[in-house]
JSON list of C-alpha atoms and ligand atoms in Angstrom, two decimals:
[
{"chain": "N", "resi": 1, "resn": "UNK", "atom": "CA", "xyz": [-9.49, 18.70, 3.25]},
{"chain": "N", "resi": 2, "resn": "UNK", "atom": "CA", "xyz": [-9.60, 17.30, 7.00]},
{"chain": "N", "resi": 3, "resn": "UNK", "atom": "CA", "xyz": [-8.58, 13.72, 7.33]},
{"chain": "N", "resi": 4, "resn": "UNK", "atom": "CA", "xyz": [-7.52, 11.46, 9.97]},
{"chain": "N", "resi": 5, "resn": "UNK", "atom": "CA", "xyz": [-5.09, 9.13, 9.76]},
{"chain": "N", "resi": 6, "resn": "UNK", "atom": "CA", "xyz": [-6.06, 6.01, 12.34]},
{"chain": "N", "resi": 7, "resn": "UNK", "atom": "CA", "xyz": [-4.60, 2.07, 13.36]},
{"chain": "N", "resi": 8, "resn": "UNK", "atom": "CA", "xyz": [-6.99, 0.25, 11.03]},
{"chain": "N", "resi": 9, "resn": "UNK", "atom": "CA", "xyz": [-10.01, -1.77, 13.48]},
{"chain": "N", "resi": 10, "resn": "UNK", "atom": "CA", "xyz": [-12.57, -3.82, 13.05]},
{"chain": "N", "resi": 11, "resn": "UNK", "atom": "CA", "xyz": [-15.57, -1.32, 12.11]},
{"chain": "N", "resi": 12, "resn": "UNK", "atom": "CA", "xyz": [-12.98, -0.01, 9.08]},
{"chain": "N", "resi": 13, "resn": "UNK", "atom": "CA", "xyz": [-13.33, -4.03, 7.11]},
{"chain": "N", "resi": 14, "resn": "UNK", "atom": "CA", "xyz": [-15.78, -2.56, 4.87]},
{"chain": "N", "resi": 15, "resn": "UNK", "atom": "CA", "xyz": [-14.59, 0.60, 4.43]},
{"chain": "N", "resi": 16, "resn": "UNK", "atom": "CA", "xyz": [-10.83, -1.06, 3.52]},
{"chain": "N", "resi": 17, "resn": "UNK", "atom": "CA", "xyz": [-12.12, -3.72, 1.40]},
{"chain": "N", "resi": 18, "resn": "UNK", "atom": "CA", "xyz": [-14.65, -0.99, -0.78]},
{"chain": "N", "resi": 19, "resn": "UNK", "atom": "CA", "xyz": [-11.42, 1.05, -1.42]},
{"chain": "N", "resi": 20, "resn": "UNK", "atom": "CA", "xyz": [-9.11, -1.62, -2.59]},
{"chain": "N", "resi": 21, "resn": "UNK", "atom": "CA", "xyz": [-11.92, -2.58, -4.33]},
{"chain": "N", "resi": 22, "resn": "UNK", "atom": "CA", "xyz": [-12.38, 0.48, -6.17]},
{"chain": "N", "resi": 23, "resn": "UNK", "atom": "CA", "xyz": [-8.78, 1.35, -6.47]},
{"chain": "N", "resi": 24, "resn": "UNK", "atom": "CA", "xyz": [-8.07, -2.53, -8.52]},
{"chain": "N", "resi": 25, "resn": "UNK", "atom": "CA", "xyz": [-10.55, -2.04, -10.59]},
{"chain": "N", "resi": 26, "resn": "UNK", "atom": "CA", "xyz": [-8.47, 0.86, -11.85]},
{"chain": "N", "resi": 27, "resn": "UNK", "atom": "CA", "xyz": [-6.66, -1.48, -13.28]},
{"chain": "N", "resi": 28, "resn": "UNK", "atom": "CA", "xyz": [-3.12, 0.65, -13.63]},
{"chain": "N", "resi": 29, "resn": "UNK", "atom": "CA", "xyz": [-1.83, 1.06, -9.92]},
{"chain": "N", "resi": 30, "resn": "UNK", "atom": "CA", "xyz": [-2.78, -2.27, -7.82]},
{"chain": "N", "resi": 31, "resn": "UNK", "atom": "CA", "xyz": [-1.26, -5.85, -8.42]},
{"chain": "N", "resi": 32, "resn": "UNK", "atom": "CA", "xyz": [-4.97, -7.07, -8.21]},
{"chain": "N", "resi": 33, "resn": "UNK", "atom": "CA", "xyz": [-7.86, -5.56, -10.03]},
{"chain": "N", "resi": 34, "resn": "UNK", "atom": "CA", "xyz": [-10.62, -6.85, -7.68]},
{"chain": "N", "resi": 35, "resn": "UNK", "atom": "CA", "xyz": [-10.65, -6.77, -3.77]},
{"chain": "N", "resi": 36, "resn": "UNK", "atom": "CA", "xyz": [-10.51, -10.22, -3.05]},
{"chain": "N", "resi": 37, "resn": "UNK", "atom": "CA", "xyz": [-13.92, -11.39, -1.46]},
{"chain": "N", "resi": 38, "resn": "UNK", "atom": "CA", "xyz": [-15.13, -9.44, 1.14]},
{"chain": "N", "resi": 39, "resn": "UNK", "atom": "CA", "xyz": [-14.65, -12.37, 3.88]},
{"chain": "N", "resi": 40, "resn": "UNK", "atom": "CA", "xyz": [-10.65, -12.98, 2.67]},
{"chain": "N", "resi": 41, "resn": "UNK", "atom": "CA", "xyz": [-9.97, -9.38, 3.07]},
{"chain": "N", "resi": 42, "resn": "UNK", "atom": "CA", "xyz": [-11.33, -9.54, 6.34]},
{"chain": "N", "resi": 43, "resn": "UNK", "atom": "CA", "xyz": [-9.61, -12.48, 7.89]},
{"chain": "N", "resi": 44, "resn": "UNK", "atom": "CA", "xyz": [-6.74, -10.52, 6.50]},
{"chain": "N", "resi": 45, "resn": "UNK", "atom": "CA", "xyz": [-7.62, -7.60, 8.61]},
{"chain": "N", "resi": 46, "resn": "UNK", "atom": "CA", "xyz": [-8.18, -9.47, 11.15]},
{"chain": "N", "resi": 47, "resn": "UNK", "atom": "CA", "xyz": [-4.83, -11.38, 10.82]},
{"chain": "N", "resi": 48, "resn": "UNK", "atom": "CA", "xyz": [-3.05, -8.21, 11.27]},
{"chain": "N", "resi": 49, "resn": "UNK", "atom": "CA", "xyz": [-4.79, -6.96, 14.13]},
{"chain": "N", "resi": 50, "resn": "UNK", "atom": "CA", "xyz": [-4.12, -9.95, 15.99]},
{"chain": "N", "resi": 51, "resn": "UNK", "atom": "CA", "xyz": [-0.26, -9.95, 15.54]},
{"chain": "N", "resi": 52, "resn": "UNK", "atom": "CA", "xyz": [0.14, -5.77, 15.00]},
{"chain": "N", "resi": 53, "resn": "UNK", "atom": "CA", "xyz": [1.17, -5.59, 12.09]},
{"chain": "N", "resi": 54, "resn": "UNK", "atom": "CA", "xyz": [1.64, -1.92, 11.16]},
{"chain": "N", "resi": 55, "resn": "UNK", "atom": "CA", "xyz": [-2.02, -0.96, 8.96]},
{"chain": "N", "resi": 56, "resn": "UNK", "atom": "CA", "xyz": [-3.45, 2.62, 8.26]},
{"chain": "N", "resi": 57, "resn": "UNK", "atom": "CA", "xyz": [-5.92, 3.99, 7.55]},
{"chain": "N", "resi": 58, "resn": "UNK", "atom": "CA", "xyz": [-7.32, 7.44, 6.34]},
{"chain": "N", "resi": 59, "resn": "UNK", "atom": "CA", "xyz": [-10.82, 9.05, 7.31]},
{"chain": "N", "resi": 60, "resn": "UNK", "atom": "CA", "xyz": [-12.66, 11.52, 5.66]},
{"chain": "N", "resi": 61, "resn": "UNK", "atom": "CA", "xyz": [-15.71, 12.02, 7.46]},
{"chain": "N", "resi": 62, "resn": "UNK", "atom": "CA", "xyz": [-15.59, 8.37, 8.76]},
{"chain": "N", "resi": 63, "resn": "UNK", "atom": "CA", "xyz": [-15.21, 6.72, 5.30]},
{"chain": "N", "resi": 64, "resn": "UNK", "atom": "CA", "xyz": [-12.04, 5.22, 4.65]},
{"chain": "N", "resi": 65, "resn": "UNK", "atom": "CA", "xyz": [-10.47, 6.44, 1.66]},
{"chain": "N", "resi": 66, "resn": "UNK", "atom": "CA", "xyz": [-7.10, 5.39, 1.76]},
{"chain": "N", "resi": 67, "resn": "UNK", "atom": "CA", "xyz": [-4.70, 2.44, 3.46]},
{"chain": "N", "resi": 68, "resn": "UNK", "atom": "CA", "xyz": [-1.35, 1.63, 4.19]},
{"chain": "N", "resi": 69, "resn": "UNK", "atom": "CA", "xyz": [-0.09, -1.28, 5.77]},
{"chain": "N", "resi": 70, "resn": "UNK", "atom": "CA", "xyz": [3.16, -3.46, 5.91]},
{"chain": "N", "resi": 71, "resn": "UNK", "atom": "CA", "xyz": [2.87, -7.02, 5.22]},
{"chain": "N", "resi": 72, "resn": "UNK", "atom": "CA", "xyz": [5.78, -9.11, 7.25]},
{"chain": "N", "resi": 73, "resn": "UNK", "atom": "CA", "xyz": [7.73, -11.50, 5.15]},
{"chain": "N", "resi": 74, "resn": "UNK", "atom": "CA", "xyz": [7.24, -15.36, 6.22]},
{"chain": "N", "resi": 75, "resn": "UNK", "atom": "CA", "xyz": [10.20, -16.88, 6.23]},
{"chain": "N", "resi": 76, "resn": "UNK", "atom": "CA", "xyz": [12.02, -16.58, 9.29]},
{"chain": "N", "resi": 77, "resn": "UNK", "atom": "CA", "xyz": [15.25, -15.45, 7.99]},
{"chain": "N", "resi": 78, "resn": "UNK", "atom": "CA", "xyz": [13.86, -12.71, 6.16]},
{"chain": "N", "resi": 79, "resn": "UNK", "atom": "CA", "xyz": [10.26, -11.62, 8.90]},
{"chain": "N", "resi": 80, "resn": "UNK", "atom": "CA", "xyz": [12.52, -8.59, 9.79]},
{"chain": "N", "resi": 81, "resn": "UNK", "atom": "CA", "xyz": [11.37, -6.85, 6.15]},
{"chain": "N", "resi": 82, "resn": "UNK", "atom": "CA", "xyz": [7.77, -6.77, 4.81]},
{"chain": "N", "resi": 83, "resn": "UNK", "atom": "CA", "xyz": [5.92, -5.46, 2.00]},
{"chain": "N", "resi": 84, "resn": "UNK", "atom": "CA", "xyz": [4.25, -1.78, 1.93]},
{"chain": "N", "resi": 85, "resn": "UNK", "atom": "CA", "xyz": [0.71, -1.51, -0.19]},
{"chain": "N", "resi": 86, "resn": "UNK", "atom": "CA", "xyz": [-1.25, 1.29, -0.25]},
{"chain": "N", "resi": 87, "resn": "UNK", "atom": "CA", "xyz": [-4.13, 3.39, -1.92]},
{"chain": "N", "resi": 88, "resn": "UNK", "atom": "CA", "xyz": [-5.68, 6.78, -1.67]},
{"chain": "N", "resi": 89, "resn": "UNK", "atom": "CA", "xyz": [-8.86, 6.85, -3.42]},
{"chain": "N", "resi": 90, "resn": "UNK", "atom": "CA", "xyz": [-9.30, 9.17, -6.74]},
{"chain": "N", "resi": 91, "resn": "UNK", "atom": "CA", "xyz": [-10.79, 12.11, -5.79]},
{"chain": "N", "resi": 92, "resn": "UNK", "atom": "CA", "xyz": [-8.53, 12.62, -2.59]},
{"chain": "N", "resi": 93, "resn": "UNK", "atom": "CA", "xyz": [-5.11, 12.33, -4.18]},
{"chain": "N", "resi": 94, "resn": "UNK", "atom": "CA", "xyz": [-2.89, 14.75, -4.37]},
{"chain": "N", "resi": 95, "resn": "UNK", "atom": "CA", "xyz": [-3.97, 16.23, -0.73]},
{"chain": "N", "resi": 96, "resn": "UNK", "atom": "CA", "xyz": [-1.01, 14.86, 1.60]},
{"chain": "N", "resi": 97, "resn": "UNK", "atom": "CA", "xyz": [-3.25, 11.70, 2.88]},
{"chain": "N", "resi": 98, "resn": "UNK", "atom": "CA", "xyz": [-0.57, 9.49, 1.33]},
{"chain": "N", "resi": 99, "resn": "UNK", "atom": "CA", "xyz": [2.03, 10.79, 2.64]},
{"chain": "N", "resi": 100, "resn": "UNK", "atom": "CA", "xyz": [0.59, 10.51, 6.28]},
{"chain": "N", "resi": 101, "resn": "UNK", "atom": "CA", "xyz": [-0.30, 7.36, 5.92]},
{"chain": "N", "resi": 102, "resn": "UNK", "atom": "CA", "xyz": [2.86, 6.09, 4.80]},
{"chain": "N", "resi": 103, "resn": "UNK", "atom": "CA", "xyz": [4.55, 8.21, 7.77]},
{"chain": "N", "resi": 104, "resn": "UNK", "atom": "CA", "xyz": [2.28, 6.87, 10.69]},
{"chain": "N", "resi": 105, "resn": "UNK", "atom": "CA", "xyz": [2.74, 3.28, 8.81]},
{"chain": "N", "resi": 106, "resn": "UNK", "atom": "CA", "xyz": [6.92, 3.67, 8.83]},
{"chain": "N", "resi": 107, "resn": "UNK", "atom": "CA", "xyz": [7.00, 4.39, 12.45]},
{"chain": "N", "resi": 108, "resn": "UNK", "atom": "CA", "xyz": [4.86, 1.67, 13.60]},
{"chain": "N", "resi": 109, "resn": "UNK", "atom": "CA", "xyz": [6.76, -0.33, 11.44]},
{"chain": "N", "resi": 110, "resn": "UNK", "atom": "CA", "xyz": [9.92, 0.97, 12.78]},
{"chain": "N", "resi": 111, "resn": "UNK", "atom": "CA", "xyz": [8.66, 1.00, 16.56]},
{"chain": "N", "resi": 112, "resn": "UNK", "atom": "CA", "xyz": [7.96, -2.62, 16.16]},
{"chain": "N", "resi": 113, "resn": "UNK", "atom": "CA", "xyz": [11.40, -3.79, 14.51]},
{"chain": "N", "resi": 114, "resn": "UNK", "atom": "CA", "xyz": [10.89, -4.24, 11.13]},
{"chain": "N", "resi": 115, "resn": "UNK", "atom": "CA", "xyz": [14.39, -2.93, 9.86]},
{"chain": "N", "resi": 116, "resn": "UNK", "atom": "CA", "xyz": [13.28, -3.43, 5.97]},
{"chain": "N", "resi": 117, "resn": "UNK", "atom": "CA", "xyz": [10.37, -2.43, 3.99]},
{"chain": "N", "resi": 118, "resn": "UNK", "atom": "CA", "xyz": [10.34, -3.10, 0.09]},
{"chain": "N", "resi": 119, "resn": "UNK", "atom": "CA", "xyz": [7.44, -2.74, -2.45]},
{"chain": "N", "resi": 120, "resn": "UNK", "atom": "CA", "xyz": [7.21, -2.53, -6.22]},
{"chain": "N", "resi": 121, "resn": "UNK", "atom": "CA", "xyz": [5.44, 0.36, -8.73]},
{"chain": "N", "resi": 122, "resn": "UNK", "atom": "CA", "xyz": [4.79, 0.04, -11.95]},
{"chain": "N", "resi": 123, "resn": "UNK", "atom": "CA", "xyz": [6.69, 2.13, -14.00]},
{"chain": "N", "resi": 124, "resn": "UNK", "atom": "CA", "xyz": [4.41, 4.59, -15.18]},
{"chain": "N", "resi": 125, "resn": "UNK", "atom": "CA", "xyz": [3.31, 5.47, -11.75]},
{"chain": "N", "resi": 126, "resn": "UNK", "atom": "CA", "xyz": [4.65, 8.86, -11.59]},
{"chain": "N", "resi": 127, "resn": "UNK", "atom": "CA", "xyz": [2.99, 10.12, -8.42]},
{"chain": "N", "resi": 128, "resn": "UNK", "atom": "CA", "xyz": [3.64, 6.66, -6.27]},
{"chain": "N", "resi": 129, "resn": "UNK", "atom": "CA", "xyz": [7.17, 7.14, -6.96]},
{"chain": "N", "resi": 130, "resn": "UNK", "atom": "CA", "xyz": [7.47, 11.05, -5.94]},
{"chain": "N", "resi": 131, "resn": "UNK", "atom": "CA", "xyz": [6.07, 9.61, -2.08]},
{"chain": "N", "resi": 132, "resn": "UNK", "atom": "CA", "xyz": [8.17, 6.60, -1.95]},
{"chain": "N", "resi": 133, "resn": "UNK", "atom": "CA", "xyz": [11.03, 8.79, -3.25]},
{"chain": "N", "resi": 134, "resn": "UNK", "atom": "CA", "xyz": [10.80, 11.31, -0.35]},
{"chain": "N", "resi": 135, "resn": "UNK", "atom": "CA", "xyz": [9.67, 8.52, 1.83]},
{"chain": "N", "resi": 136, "resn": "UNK", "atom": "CA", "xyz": [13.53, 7.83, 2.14]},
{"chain": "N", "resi": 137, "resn": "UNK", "atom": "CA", "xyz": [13.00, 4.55, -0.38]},
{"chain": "N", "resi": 138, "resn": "UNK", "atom": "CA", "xyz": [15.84, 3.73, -3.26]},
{"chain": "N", "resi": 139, "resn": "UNK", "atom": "CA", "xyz": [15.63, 2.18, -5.64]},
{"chain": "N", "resi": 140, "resn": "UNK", "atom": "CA", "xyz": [16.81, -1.47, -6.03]},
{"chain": "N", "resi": 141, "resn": "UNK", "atom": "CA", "xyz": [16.31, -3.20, -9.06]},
{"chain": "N", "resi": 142, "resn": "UNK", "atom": "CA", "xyz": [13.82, -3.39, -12.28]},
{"chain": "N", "resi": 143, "resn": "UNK", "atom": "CA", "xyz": [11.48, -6.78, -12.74]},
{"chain": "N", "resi": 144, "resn": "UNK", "atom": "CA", "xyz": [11.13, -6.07, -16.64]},
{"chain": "N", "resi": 145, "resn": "UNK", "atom": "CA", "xyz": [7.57, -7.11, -18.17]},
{"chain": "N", "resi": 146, "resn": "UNK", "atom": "CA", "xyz": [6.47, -8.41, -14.09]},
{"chain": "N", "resi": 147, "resn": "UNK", "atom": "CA", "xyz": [3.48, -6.67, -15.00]},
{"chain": "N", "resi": 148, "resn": "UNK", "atom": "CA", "xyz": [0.31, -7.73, -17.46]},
{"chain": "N", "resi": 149, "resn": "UNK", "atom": "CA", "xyz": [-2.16, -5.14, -17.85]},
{"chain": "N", "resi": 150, "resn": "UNK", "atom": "CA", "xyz": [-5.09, -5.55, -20.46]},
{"chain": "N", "resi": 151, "resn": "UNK", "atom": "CA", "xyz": [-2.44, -7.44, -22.64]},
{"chain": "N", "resi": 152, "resn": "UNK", "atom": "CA", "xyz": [0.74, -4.74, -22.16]},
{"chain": "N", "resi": 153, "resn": "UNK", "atom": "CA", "xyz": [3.27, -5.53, -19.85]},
{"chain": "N", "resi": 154, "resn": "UNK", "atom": "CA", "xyz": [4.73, -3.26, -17.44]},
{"chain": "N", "resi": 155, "resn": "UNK", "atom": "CA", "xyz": [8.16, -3.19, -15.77]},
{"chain": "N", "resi": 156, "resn": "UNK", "atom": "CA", "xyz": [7.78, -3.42, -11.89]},
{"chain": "N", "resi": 157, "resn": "UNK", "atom": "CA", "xyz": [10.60, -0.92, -10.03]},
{"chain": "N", "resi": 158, "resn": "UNK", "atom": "CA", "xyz": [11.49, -2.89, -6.74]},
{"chain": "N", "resi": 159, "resn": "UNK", "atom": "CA", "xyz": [11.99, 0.13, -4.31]},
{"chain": "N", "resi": 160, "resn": "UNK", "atom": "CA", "xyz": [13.12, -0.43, -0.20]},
{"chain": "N", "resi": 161, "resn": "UNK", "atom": "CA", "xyz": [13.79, 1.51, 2.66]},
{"chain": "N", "resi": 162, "resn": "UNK", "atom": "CA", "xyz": [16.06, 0.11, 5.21]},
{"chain": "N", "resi": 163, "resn": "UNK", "atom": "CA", "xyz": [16.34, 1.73, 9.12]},
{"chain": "W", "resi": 201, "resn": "LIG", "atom": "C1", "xyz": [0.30, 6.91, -4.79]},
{"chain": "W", "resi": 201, "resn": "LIG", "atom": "C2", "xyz": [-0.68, 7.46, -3.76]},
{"chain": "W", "resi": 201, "resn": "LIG", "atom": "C3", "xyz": [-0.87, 6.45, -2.62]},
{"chain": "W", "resi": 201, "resn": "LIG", "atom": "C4", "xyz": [-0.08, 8.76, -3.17]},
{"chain": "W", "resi": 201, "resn": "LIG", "atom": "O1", "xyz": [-1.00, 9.29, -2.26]},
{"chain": "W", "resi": 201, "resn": "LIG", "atom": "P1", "xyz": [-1.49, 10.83, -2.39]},
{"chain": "W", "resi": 201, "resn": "LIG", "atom": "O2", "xyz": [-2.39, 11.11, -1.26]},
{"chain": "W", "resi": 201, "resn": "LIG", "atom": "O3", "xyz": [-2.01, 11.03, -3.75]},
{"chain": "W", "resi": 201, "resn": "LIG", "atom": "O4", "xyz": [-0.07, 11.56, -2.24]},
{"chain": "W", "resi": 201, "resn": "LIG", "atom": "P2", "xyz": [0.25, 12.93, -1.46]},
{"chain": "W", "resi": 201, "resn": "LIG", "atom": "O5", "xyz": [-0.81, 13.96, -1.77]},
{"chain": "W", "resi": 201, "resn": "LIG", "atom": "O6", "xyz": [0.49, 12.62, -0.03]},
{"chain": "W", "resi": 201, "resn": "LIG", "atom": "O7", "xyz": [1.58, 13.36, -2.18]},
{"chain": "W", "resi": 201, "resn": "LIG", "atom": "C5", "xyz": [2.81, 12.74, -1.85]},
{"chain": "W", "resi": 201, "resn": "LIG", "atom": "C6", "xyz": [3.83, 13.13, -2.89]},
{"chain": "W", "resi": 201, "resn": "LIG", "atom": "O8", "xyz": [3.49, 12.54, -4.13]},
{"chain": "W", "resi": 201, "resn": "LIG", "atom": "C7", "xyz": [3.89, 13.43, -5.16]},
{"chain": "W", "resi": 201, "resn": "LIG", "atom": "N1", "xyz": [2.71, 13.79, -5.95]},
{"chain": "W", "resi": 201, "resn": "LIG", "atom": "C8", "xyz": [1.47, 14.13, -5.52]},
{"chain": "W", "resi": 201, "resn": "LIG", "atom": "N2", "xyz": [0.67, 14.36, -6.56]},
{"chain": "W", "resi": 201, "resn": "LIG", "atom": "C9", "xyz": [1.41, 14.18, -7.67]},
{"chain": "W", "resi": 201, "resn": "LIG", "atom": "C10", "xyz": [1.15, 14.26, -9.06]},
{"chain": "W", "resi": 201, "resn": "LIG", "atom": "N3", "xyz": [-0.06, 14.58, -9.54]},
{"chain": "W", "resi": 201, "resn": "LIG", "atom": "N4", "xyz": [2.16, 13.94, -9.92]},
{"chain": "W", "resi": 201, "resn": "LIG", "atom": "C11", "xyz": [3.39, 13.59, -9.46]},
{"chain": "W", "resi": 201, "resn": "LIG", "atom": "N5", "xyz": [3.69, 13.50, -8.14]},
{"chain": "W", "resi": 201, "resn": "LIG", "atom": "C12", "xyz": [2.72, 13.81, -7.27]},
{"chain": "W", "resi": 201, "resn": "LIG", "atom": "C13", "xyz": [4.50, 14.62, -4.54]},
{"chain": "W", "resi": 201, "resn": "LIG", "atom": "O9", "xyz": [5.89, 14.39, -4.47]},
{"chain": "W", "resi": 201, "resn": "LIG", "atom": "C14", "xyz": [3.89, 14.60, -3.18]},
{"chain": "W", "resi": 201, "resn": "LIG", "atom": "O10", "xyz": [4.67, 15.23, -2.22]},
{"chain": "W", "resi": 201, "resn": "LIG", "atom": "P3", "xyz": [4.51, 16.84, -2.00]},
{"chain": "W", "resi": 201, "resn": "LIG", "atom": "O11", "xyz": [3.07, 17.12, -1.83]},
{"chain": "W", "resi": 201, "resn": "LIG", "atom": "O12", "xyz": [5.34, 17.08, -0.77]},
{"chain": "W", "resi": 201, "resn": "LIG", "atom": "O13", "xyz": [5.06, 17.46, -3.23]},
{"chain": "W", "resi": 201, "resn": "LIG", "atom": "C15", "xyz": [-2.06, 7.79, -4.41]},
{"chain": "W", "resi": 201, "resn": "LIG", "atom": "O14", "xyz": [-1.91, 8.77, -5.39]},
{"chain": "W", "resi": 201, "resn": "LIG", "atom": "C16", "xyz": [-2.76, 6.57, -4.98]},
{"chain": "W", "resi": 201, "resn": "LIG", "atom": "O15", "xyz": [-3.46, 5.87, -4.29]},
{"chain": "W", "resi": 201, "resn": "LIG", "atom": "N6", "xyz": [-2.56, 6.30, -6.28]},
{"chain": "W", "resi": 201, "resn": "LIG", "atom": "C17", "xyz": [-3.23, 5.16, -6.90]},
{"chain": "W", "resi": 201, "resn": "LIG", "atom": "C18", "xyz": [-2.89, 3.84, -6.22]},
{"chain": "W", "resi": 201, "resn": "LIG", "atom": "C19", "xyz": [-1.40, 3.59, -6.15]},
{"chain": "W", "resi": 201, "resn": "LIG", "atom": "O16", "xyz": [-0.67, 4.06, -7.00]},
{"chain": "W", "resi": 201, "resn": "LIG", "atom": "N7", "xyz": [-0.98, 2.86, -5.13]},
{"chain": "W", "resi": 201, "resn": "LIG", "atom": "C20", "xyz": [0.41, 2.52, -4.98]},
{"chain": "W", "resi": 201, "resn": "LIG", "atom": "C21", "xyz": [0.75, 1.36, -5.83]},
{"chain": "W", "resi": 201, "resn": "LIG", "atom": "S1", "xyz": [2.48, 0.96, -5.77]}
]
């Protein structure tokens, strides 16, 4: 399957929002299970755009169907890590677009001095591991029951990759 893997701009909003969107509702890989509004996600976009903040993401005929971005940490002490999220949507997992979009995210990340980039899986999420795993990411620590899912918790496996 031919996709591209692009810097996330303004005409992608509604393409980014509809796949986090459909990727929540899921509900089993995303800390949310609804995009937030449609206006939030987009001052969010927009957020990052305006201070670079390393955000992917994948084409597939000019429809987004995956993202990966790296969310800077606030406080000043610790802005030299941020948080990875990403999603590939169903139907074109499985075909390398994650790992390309966590590569091209990494190296922006890396080109613009982030030296730290954590996240956290559930668990049970086999395949999210296998990418962060070869993504060079160890793991750090367990947050047991972090997770609530339709009234089961979940353990949350804090993973990080340090340059
Ligand atoms: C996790 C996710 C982003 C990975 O993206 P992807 O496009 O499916 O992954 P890729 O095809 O690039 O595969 C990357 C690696 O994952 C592993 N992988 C792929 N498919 C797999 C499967 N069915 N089972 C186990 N591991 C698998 C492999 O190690 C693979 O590397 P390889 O092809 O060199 O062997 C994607 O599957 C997804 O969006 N899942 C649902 C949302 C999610 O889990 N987001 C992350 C929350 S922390």
């Amino acid at each position: 399957m031919e996709f591209q893997i692009v810097p996330i701009a303004e005409e992608h909003i509604a393409g980014f929002h509809a796949a986090v969107d459909s990727v929540a509702r899921e509900r089993r890989y995303l800390a949310m299970l609804q995009a937030p509004p449609l206006e939030e996600s987009a001052d969010w976009v927009r957020g990052n755009l305006r201070k670079g903040n390393p955000q992917f993401v994948a084409l597939v005929g000019g429809q987004v169907v995956g993202w990966c971005d790296v969310f800077p940490e606030k406080r000043e002490t610790m802005a030299h890590g941020g948080v990875l999220g990403m999603g590939v949507l169903e139907g074109y997992r499985g075909k390398g677009i994650g790992a390309s979009l966590m590569r091209a995210t990494l190296e922006h990340a890396r080109k613009t001095g982030f030296t730290r980039v954590e996240l956290t899986v559930r668990e049970d999420n086999l395949r999210a591991k296998a990418l962060y795993d070869k993504a060079g990411f160890a793991v750090e620590g367990r947050k047991r029951k972090a997770a609530l899912f339709d009234g089961r918790h979940y353990d949350l496996i804090l993973m990080a990759r340090v340059f």
